[in-house]
XYZ file of C-alpha atoms in Angstrom:
612
model
C -63.973 -62.193 -55.494
C -66.309 -60.263 -53.160
C -67.008 -61.744 -49.735
C -70.500 -61.046 -48.374
C -70.801 -59.501 -44.916
C -71.925 -62.855 -43.506
C -68.980 -64.730 -44.991
C -66.535 -62.099 -43.787
C -67.941 -62.357 -40.301
C -67.783 -66.158 -40.487
C -64.131 -66.002 -41.499
C -63.393 -63.565 -38.642
C -65.160 -65.827 -36.161
C -63.336 -68.815 -37.596
C -60.009 -67.129 -37.123
C -60.914 -65.937 -33.625
C -61.971 -69.276 -32.154
C -59.991 -71.561 -29.876
C -58.971 -74.449 -32.102
C -58.043 -76.605 -29.134
C -61.778 -76.990 -28.598
C -62.649 -77.696 -32.244
C -60.786 -80.948 -32.830
C -57.329 -79.498 -33.461
C -55.005 -82.065 -31.906
C -51.281 -82.093 -31.233
C -49.020 -84.637 -32.971
C -45.383 -83.876 -32.214
C -44.783 -80.272 -33.165
C -47.415 -80.108 -35.952
C -50.973 -78.988 -35.669
C -53.222 -81.649 -37.397
C -56.888 -81.031 -38.123
C -59.136 -83.820 -36.949
C -61.962 -83.484 -39.508
C -62.213 -83.714 -43.277
C -64.723 -80.882 -43.192
C -62.069 -78.487 -42.097
C -59.676 -79.683 -44.839
C -62.379 -79.174 -47.441
C -63.150 -75.717 -46.041
C -59.479 -74.698 -46.309
C -59.343 -75.838 -49.943
C -62.440 -74.020 -51.188
C -62.450 -70.877 -49.118
C -61.369 -67.779 -51.014
C -59.225 -66.588 -48.145
C -55.547 -67.450 -47.699
C -54.932 -69.631 -44.603
C -51.430 -70.315 -43.222
C -50.855 -72.376 -40.109
C -47.501 -72.564 -38.320
C -46.329 -74.517 -35.333
C -44.588 -73.114 -32.235
C -41.261 -73.113 -34.137
C -42.733 -70.874 -36.903
C -42.631 -73.796 -39.363
C -45.486 -74.023 -41.919
C -47.726 -77.002 -41.108
C -50.592 -76.171 -43.481
C -51.221 -73.665 -46.261
C -54.308 -73.705 -48.500
C -54.210 -73.203 -52.290
C -55.577 -69.701 -52.110
C -52.736 -68.597 -49.759
C -50.197 -70.284 -52.047
C -51.564 -68.290 -54.979
C -51.462 -65.041 -53.004
C -47.838 -65.502 -52.034
C -46.750 -67.160 -55.276
C -45.362 -70.308 -53.597
C -45.942 -74.062 -53.962
C -48.602 -75.314 -51.590
C -46.952 -78.674 -50.898
C -43.307 -77.671 -51.124
C -43.684 -75.007 -48.428
C -45.024 -77.360 -45.716
C -42.447 -78.289 -43.147
C -40.262 -75.313 -43.934
C -39.796 -72.029 -41.963
C -42.362 -69.361 -42.657
C -39.629 -66.781 -43.195
C -38.367 -68.773 -46.230
C -41.495 -67.870 -48.208
C -43.192 -64.943 -46.370
C -41.007 -62.189 -44.976
C -42.048 -59.276 -42.776
C -45.067 -61.050 -41.488
C -46.617 -60.364 -38.076
C -47.737 -63.986 -37.765
C -44.646 -65.201 -35.785
C -45.263 -62.367 -33.286
C -48.351 -64.235 -32.067
C -45.995 -67.007 -30.865
C -44.095 -64.461 -28.747
C -47.122 -62.877 -27.080
C -49.846 -65.489 -27.225
C -52.180 -62.658 -28.159
C -54.159 -62.118 -31.376
C -52.986 -59.496 -33.864
C -54.932 -57.639 -36.476
C -56.518 -56.873 -38.690
C -53.358 -55.341 -40.198
C -52.502 -54.415 -43.747
C -49.249 -55.836 -45.134
C -47.574 -55.833 -48.489
C -46.665 -59.330 -49.869
C -45.824 -60.439 -53.411
C -46.821 -57.005 -54.778
C -50.259 -57.182 -53.208
C -51.915 -55.326 -50.301
C -53.144 -58.096 -47.999
C -55.319 -57.816 -44.895
C -53.923 -60.171 -42.225
C -55.695 -61.504 -39.159
C -53.499 -63.615 -36.829
C -54.690 -65.812 -33.969
C -52.953 -68.156 -31.528
C -53.660 -71.981 -31.467
C -53.771 -73.729 -28.152
C -53.475 -77.411 -27.286
C -55.906 -79.356 -25.003
C -53.880 -78.368 -21.940
C -53.948 -74.679 -22.763
C -50.324 -74.638 -24.127
C -49.519 -72.485 -27.148
C -48.925 -74.877 -30.122
C -48.897 -72.531 -33.060
C -50.663 -69.728 -34.860
C -53.045 -69.234 -37.817
C -52.982 -66.395 -40.309
C -55.904 -65.491 -42.580
C -55.246 -63.231 -45.580
C -57.579 -61.259 -47.869
C -56.467 -59.498 -51.058
C -57.591 -55.887 -50.639
C -56.815 -55.101 -54.242
C -59.587 -57.305 -55.516
C -62.400 -55.212 -54.034
C -62.314 -51.489 -53.351
C -65.391 -51.709 -51.098
C -63.685 -54.226 -48.832
C -60.543 -52.115 -48.808
C -62.508 -49.005 -47.767
C -64.371 -50.915 -45.084
C -61.127 -52.296 -43.712
C -59.511 -48.856 -43.809
C -62.421 -47.383 -41.923
C -62.337 -50.255 -39.419
C -58.586 -49.732 -38.874
C -59.118 -46.017 -38.428
C -61.754 -46.676 -35.779
C -59.402 -49.090 -34.103
C -56.609 -46.488 -34.095
C -58.943 -43.920 -32.614
C -60.010 -46.360 -29.879
C -56.342 -47.130 -29.127
C -55.565 -43.384 -28.929
C -58.404 -42.876 -26.502
C -57.174 -45.745 -24.346
C -53.539 -44.508 -24.408
C -54.142 -40.795 -23.771
C -57.310 -40.488 -21.701
C -56.393 -38.897 -18.341
C -58.962 -41.077 -16.619
C -58.630 -44.840 -16.577
C -60.875 -46.783 -18.949
C -61.829 -50.455 -18.342
C -63.763 -52.424 -20.978
C -65.448 -55.787 -20.265
C -67.884 -57.968 -22.180
C -71.447 -58.587 -20.952
C -70.471 -61.254 -18.418
C -67.464 -59.417 -16.921
C -64.515 -60.657 -18.960
C -61.849 -57.988 -19.224
C -61.130 -56.968 -22.828
C -59.105 -53.782 -22.537
C -57.720 -51.350 -19.999
C -56.232 -47.957 -20.743
C -52.625 -46.875 -20.172
C -53.674 -44.241 -17.569
C -55.345 -46.977 -15.425
C -52.167 -49.046 -15.613
C -50.092 -46.025 -14.534
C -52.318 -45.021 -11.632
C -52.875 -48.541 -10.254
C -49.351 -49.870 -10.751
C -50.909 -53.116 -12.092
C -49.869 -54.509 -15.489
C -52.523 -54.954 -18.148
C -51.496 -58.573 -18.598
C -52.634 -59.363 -15.051
C -56.313 -58.464 -15.845
C -56.902 -58.791 -19.597
C -58.867 -61.923 -20.405
C -59.803 -62.531 -16.814
C -63.297 -62.461 -15.224
C -63.995 -59.495 -12.959
C -65.260 -61.776 -10.170
C -61.895 -63.603 -10.079
C -59.959 -60.289 -10.106
C -61.923 -59.015 -7.026
C -61.584 -62.415 -5.284
C -57.793 -62.340 -5.764
C -57.648 -58.842 -4.182
C -56.345 -56.892 -7.176
C -59.031 -54.414 -6.200
C -61.642 -54.472 -3.436
C -64.784 -54.118 -5.433
C -66.040 -53.715 -9.013
C -68.732 -51.459 -10.383
C -69.091 -53.878 -13.278
C -70.303 -56.638 -10.977
C -73.051 -54.362 -9.754
C -73.876 -53.397 -13.356
C -74.346 -57.035 -14.262
C -76.688 -57.514 -11.328
C -78.648 -54.280 -11.683
C -78.353 -53.669 -15.482
C -77.921 -49.928 -14.908
C -75.076 -47.481 -14.405
C -73.286 -47.786 -11.036
C -70.707 -45.533 -9.241
C -68.531 -46.801 -6.400
C -65.144 -46.192 -4.732
C -62.646 -49.028 -4.557
C -59.022 -49.554 -3.510
C -56.345 -51.334 -5.513
C -53.875 -53.730 -4.004
C -51.281 -50.981 -4.382
C -53.391 -48.911 -1.965
C -54.627 -46.450 -4.535
C -58.246 -45.194 -4.289
C -60.439 -44.812 -7.343
C -63.892 -43.346 -8.082
C -65.427 -45.666 -10.682
C -68.538 -45.225 -12.839
C -69.517 -48.253 -14.905
C -72.110 -48.096 -17.709
C -73.762 -51.028 -19.496
C -73.987 -51.104 -23.347
C -76.878 -53.246 -24.490
C -76.966 -55.307 -27.698
C -79.852 -55.797 -30.082
C -81.012 -58.814 -28.171
C -81.438 -56.786 -24.978
C -78.482 -58.385 -23.179
C -75.480 -56.500 -21.932
C -72.907 -56.458 -24.743
C -70.201 -54.372 -23.112
C -69.468 -52.666 -19.762
C -67.429 -49.452 -19.901
C -65.874 -48.277 -16.654
C -64.403 -44.775 -16.109
C -61.787 -44.819 -13.325
C -60.547 -41.621 -11.626
C -57.643 -41.598 -9.150
C -58.841 -39.994 -5.909
C -55.830 -41.054 -3.775
C -54.555 -37.498 -3.436
C -58.008 -36.226 -2.536
C -58.266 -38.770 0.231
C -54.784 -37.816 1.502
C -55.872 -34.141 1.530
C -59.007 -35.065 3.391
C -56.936 -36.918 6.031
C -54.647 -33.943 6.466
C -57.596 -31.602 6.801
C -59.178 -33.808 9.478
C -55.851 -34.055 11.358
C -55.466 -30.274 11.536
C -58.941 -28.794 11.302
C -58.117 -25.352 12.562
C -55.186 -24.991 10.182
C -57.141 -26.299 7.258
C -59.985 -23.861 7.789
C -57.501 -21.007 7.930
C -55.818 -22.093 4.736
C -59.101 -22.703 2.986
C -60.240 -19.174 3.831
C -56.935 -17.663 2.748
C -57.037 -19.511 -0.551
C -60.626 -18.361 -1.207
C -59.642 -14.808 -0.537
C -56.514 -15.164 -2.659
C -58.522 -16.410 -5.666
C -61.064 -13.638 -5.328
C -58.287 -11.097 -5.222
C -56.514 -12.675 -8.209
C -59.616 -12.203 -10.361
C -60.237 -8.713 -9.053
C -56.742 -7.234 -8.946
C -54.828 -9.131 -11.572
C -52.372 -11.171 -9.464
C -52.078 -8.563 -6.665
C -52.298 -10.554 -3.464
C -53.296 -8.451 -0.459
C -55.576 -8.227 2.579
C -54.040 -5.252 4.358
C -55.740 -1.870 4.631
C -52.536 -0.185 3.495
C -52.407 -2.032 0.173
C -56.183 -1.637 -0.313
C -55.567 2.127 -0.141
C -52.780 1.807 -2.721
C -55.008 -0.167 -5.066
C -57.840 2.265 -4.596
C -55.672 5.227 -5.609
C -54.204 3.218 -8.536
C -57.673 2.287 -9.780
C -59.020 5.871 -9.495
C -56.088 7.368 -11.415
C -55.477 4.547 -13.912
C -57.474 6.149 -16.695
C -55.735 9.506 -16.448
C -52.639 10.440 -18.472
C -50.852 12.151 -15.546
C -47.403 10.904 -14.663
C -47.106 8.829 -11.537
C -44.243 8.179 -9.157
C -44.331 4.873 -7.296
C -41.975 4.732 -4.321
C -41.154 1.875 -2.013
C -38.377 -0.365 -0.829
C -36.749 -3.013 -2.999
C -39.018 -5.998 -3.547
C -42.401 -4.496 -2.591
C -43.847 -4.981 -6.116
C -43.611 -1.548 -7.733
C -43.507 -3.120 -11.192
C -46.654 -5.173 -10.467
C -48.541 -2.063 -9.401
C -47.393 -0.256 -12.549
C -48.661 -3.133 -14.635
C -51.922 -3.165 -12.751
C -52.375 0.528 -13.479
C -51.712 -0.021 -17.149
C -54.192 -2.907 -17.363
C -56.780 -0.922 -15.427
C -56.523 2.090 -17.788
C -58.842 0.587 -20.364
C -56.356 1.178 -23.192
C -54.971 -1.412 -25.548
C -51.460 0.054 -25.827
C -48.126 -1.605 -25.008
C -46.596 -1.707 -21.526
C -42.845 -1.195 -21.802
C -40.558 -1.409 -18.830
C -37.185 0.317 -18.689
C -34.666 -0.384 -15.944
C -32.880 2.949 -15.804
C -30.083 1.457 -13.706
C -29.320 -1.290 -16.230
C -28.691 0.906 -19.291
C -25.156 2.279 -19.749
C -25.023 6.048 -19.632
C -23.579 6.270 -23.130
C -26.590 4.429 -24.576
C -29.303 5.932 -22.416
C -30.357 8.689 -24.863
C -30.427 6.451 -27.944
C -32.381 3.746 -26.090
C -35.060 6.134 -24.810
C -35.373 8.459 -27.767
C -34.013 6.389 -30.719
C -31.610 7.516 -33.381
C -31.532 8.353 -37.108
C -29.476 6.643 -39.808
C -25.729 7.327 -39.512
C -26.036 9.293 -36.251
C -23.050 7.453 -34.748
C -20.599 4.657 -35.514
C -22.366 1.296 -35.391
C -25.847 2.706 -35.856
C -28.347 0.767 -37.872
C -28.653 1.619 -41.499
C -32.311 2.688 -41.133
C -32.071 4.071 -37.643
C -33.966 2.764 -34.669
C -37.060 3.931 -32.746
C -36.633 4.543 -29.037
C -38.607 3.129 -26.175
C -40.787 6.228 -26.026
C -41.873 5.620 -29.610
C -42.467 1.928 -29.032
C -44.729 2.812 -26.071
C -46.950 5.142 -28.169
C -50.530 4.717 -27.107
C -49.503 2.768 -24.027
C -47.368 3.047 -20.904
C -43.661 3.633 -20.398
C -42.555 2.376 -16.985
C -39.273 3.993 -15.874
C -38.105 1.674 -13.110
C -35.217 2.812 -10.842
C -35.640 6.369 -12.145
C -33.343 7.601 -9.397
C -30.447 6.009 -11.286
C -30.812 8.303 -14.287
C -27.582 10.292 -15.068
C -27.986 13.968 -14.221
C -27.562 15.068 -17.852
C -30.269 12.618 -18.976
C -32.729 14.012 -16.399
C -32.998 17.293 -18.255
C -33.881 15.503 -21.554
C -36.487 13.400 -19.806
C -37.935 16.525 -18.207
C -38.185 18.105 -21.735
C -40.037 15.053 -23.088
C -42.512 15.090 -20.196
C -43.187 18.843 -20.471
C -43.498 19.137 -24.227
C -44.824 15.618 -24.995
C -42.271 15.433 -27.816
C -38.907 13.843 -28.404
C -36.226 14.112 -31.050
C -34.134 11.143 -32.093
C -30.367 11.249 -31.735
C -29.107 12.745 -34.980
C -32.612 13.849 -35.928
C -34.150 17.299 -36.414
C -37.891 16.658 -36.499
C -39.774 16.375 -33.209
C -41.981 13.317 -32.677
C -45.247 13.907 -30.825
C -45.864 11.558 -27.911
C -49.050 10.006 -26.560
C -47.479 7.964 -23.756
C -48.442 7.543 -20.114
C -45.230 7.666 -17.976
C -45.035 5.851 -14.664
C -41.781 6.073 -12.747
C -40.639 4.065 -9.757
C -37.794 4.300 -7.284
C -36.568 2.722 -4.055
C -34.584 5.879 -3.238
C -35.598 9.090 -1.490
C -35.768 11.449 -4.447
C -36.589 14.461 -2.286
C -33.423 13.891 -0.223
C -31.483 13.508 -3.449
C -32.771 16.893 -4.688
C -31.440 18.494 -1.529
C -27.953 17.164 -2.107
C -28.082 17.916 -5.824
C -28.110 14.403 -7.274
C -31.634 14.628 -8.683
C -33.318 17.543 -10.464
C -36.013 19.123 -8.379
C -38.090 20.155 -11.400
C -38.024 16.599 -12.742
C -39.025 15.264 -9.346
C -42.148 17.499 -9.259
C -42.916 16.616 -12.911
C -42.840 12.894 -12.089
C -44.593 13.215 -8.757
C -47.930 14.420 -10.145
C -49.604 11.323 -8.625
C -47.440 9.987 -5.768
C -48.040 6.402 -4.730
C -46.057 4.835 -1.911
C -46.091 1.097 -1.369
C -45.429 0.265 2.290
C -42.865 -2.479 3.117
C -44.082 -5.938 3.992
C -43.152 -5.523 7.651
C -45.716 -2.703 7.865
C -48.514 -4.816 6.395
C -48.248 -8.262 8.081
C -51.857 -9.075 7.105
C -50.518 -9.723 3.577
C -47.957 -12.369 4.620
C -50.348 -15.306 4.997
C -52.144 -14.877 1.642
C -48.824 -14.379 -0.066
C -47.475 -17.534 1.513
C -50.512 -19.449 0.289
C -50.189 -18.003 -3.206
C -46.474 -18.764 -3.468
C -46.965 -22.296 -2.103
C -49.528 -23.025 -4.764
C -47.324 -21.468 -7.456
C -44.173 -23.396 -6.633
C -45.957 -26.687 -5.804
C -47.301 -26.498 -9.342
C -43.953 -25.519 -10.855
C -41.899 -28.175 -9.050
C -44.668 -30.852 -9.045
C -44.763 -31.032 -5.260
C -47.555 -30.873 -2.717
C -46.100 -29.021 0.256
C -48.144 -27.380 3.002
C -47.043 -25.256 5.969
C -47.976 -25.647 9.641
C -49.218 -22.804 11.800
C -46.039 -22.705 13.902
C -43.915 -22.104 10.787
C -46.323 -19.405 9.705
C -45.801 -17.659 13.047
C -42.082 -17.558 12.386
C -42.638 -15.994 8.968
C -45.047 -13.477 10.430
C -42.519 -12.290 13.028
C -39.714 -11.780 10.556
C -39.063 -8.193 9.301
C -38.608 -9.100 5.600
C -36.013 -6.472 4.523
C -36.317 -7.898 0.993
C -40.089 -7.617 1.160
C -42.339 -9.664 -1.132
C -39.457 -10.764 -3.374
C -37.609 -12.189 -0.366
C -40.777 -13.933 0.840
C -41.318 -15.510 -2.564
C -37.703 -16.724 -2.747
C -37.994 -18.157 0.806
C -41.138 -20.106 -0.036
C -39.569 -21.567 -3.171
C -36.507 -22.525 -1.112
C -38.681 -24.243 1.446
C -40.640 -26.123 -1.256
C -37.434 -27.400 -2.764
C -35.546 -28.263 0.414
C -38.214 -29.550 2.810
C -38.220 -33.396 2.729
C -41.654 -33.706 4.403
C -45.032 -32.900 2.933
C -45.602 -30.281 5.660
C -43.156 -27.413 6.225
C -42.584 -27.204 9.990
C -40.747 -24.756 12.184
C -37.723 -27.077 12.169
C -37.306 -26.461 8.447
C -36.817 -22.777 9.205
C -33.760 -23.245 11.441
C -31.315 -22.312 8.654
C -33.612 -19.419 7.653
C -33.746 -18.151 11.267
C -30.016 -18.393 11.731
C -29.378 -16.500 8.508
C -32.024 -13.786 8.863
C -32.975 -13.414 12.527
C -29.477 -12.928 13.919
C -28.681 -9.349 14.933
C -27.055 -7.192 12.345
C -24.558 -5.099 14.347
C -22.789 -2.218 12.721
C -19.068 -2.259 12.756
C -17.271 0.665 14.398
C -13.713 1.293 13.236
C -11.560 4.172 14.482
C -8.016 4.878 15.407
C -7.351 4.810 19.192
C -4.790 7.577 18.736
C -7.186 10.018 17.100
C -9.049 12.910 18.669
C -12.447 12.540 20.314
C -14.031 14.578 17.552
C -12.570 12.283 14.907
C -13.704 9.153 16.789
C -17.230 10.604 17.105
C -17.358 11.286 13.372
C -16.179 7.713 12.615
C -18.864 6.276 14.865
C -21.505 8.473 13.192
C -20.364 7.355 9.744
C -20.297 3.651 10.707
C -23.758 3.766 12.188
C -25.042 5.658 9.172
C -23.536 3.151 6.767
C -25.082 0.268 8.664
C -28.522 1.872 8.742
C -28.420 2.792 5.044
C -27.585 -0.803 4.092
C -30.701 -2.152 5.744
C -33.253 0.625 5.159
C -34.120 2.187 1.867
C -35.304 5.678 2.883
C -33.886 8.489 4.961
C -37.074 8.488 7.026
C -36.414 4.868 8.095
C -32.766 5.550 8.775
C -33.733 8.541 10.924
C -36.267 6.522 12.864
C -33.748 3.664 13.512
C -31.030 6.056 14.672
C -33.387 8.293 16.679
C -32.736 11.562 14.848
C -34.695 13.756 12.391
C -34.682 13.157 8.665
C -32.925 16.486 7.885
C -30.135 15.398 10.211
C -29.669 12.220 8.156
C -29.691 14.231 4.919
C -27.071 16.542 6.356
C -24.831 13.677 7.546
C -25.130 11.905 4.178
C -23.955 15.036 2.444
C -21.276 15.627 5.101
C -19.642 12.200 4.697
C -20.174 12.046 0.933
C -22.355 8.928 1.092
C -25.045 10.027 -1.317
C -23.228 8.861 -4.490
C -21.492 5.710 -3.226
C -23.083 3.864 -0.369
C -26.632 5.363 -0.767
C -26.635 4.333 -4.433
C -27.255 0.798 -3.199
C -30.708 1.801 -1.835
């Protein structure tokens, strides 16, 4: 049998209506129809109808439903639904009081379309439920139409569940039909509190202060307002009317966006106008610099000079030596130079201090098959080969073993390498950038670094000043790291001007790396939204206390011996806290050659100074 569109709509309307208003009266626990017309309709309609009471007992089943399920029409009445029809969604209506369907279920070897609706008594109490079934196997057109309708329903449900903005759907007079999951999450109000209710009643009850839908009903045009929920959340709402063929409003669709955080930001900005303007400016500068210098955050003249030199020389193939203390960002500058070169090659970083001396040659130059025990069967290319057409960044180049320095010098001079165990040279087309936090010139004077390699690497010298010498960079770096770790840790911390002053006065021996770690520590440990100077107490105690050197000497020794021990102790202390002989000389008030001579005299160049 094929149901016309009109008959299908009539059946859907029939199953959707409130039977408590259509003569359906309560007698005991059974639902009894008060008219013969309805009985006749059930008998002749070509749709299966099953009615159950609030105990899920069958009170009425028409002949078409009995045929669909293969059961006796009269024998089933008064017995539990589950005795004859298993895995049905009809009893679920009794649990929720909400309609279900259309859904497709398999029963008695058939694919049936089920529509389930609650039945209410005169007082509004739930007395039972009605299920209407259509055999999809009888008509492919109906089956396809139902499949398409269910697909559209699934798409609508997906939109309501996953839309980041809240969605509120009402009918033309303001009755709530659906709300999305995101609105429920942001407002803290359950869907059940608003679905089925009139928007005027919801506003009157104080669930939210105003409704754009009310204005849409009055004006018959889109309306945008801001309202507040009873959970003190603020929302920007735009409601749009959808008109039916008769010219009346058929649906009202509201888009709800949470602006609570924006309002809180606004309040904070108004409370500290001077601080907010400063931060806004710093953030603007930071974003401009991010786009221009690829994540290099700077405002100081010193770093602008560094970037200018790096940009001018990026396209050349000359080797470059980047020097600077630990944590100043030598690897970031090297990456910037590579990205600014215009080439598409690979950037490969090598930490020369992390590779064992026994593996250094094979890692850099590769090896041939069978060149040593444990070698791969087909050999292995070295890092120089892997960087062909790109950049090889030799970080901590001052840690290279002396014997390895000669082989590196050969590779840089001849632009060729030979694998371990190999005989054929391999031509190189690699840009080499080296970096160190040590004073290589001083090391050449004491014989721990080859002078010819130093000059070969130092074709383009680039020194990155420590953070204490460029305080103009501290504020934009703080802003950048705050934004970075707020995002990573899902927080929203800010910092007050007094705390910034403390950070500006600190010497930052660990430079940018120490500053970044400090900001992350503050984001994680500060309990308030604003980082204040009180949150820096532990930081100040740990970092701002004086760092005295310890003098140890025997009271029974000679004056010369005691003087030498004092010299050595002071030298050790200065070398631990400053990464170049120039800085050590400045702190101790002597010349740099004097420091180099003392380092050599006390044998500190290989042990203590290796920490620099």
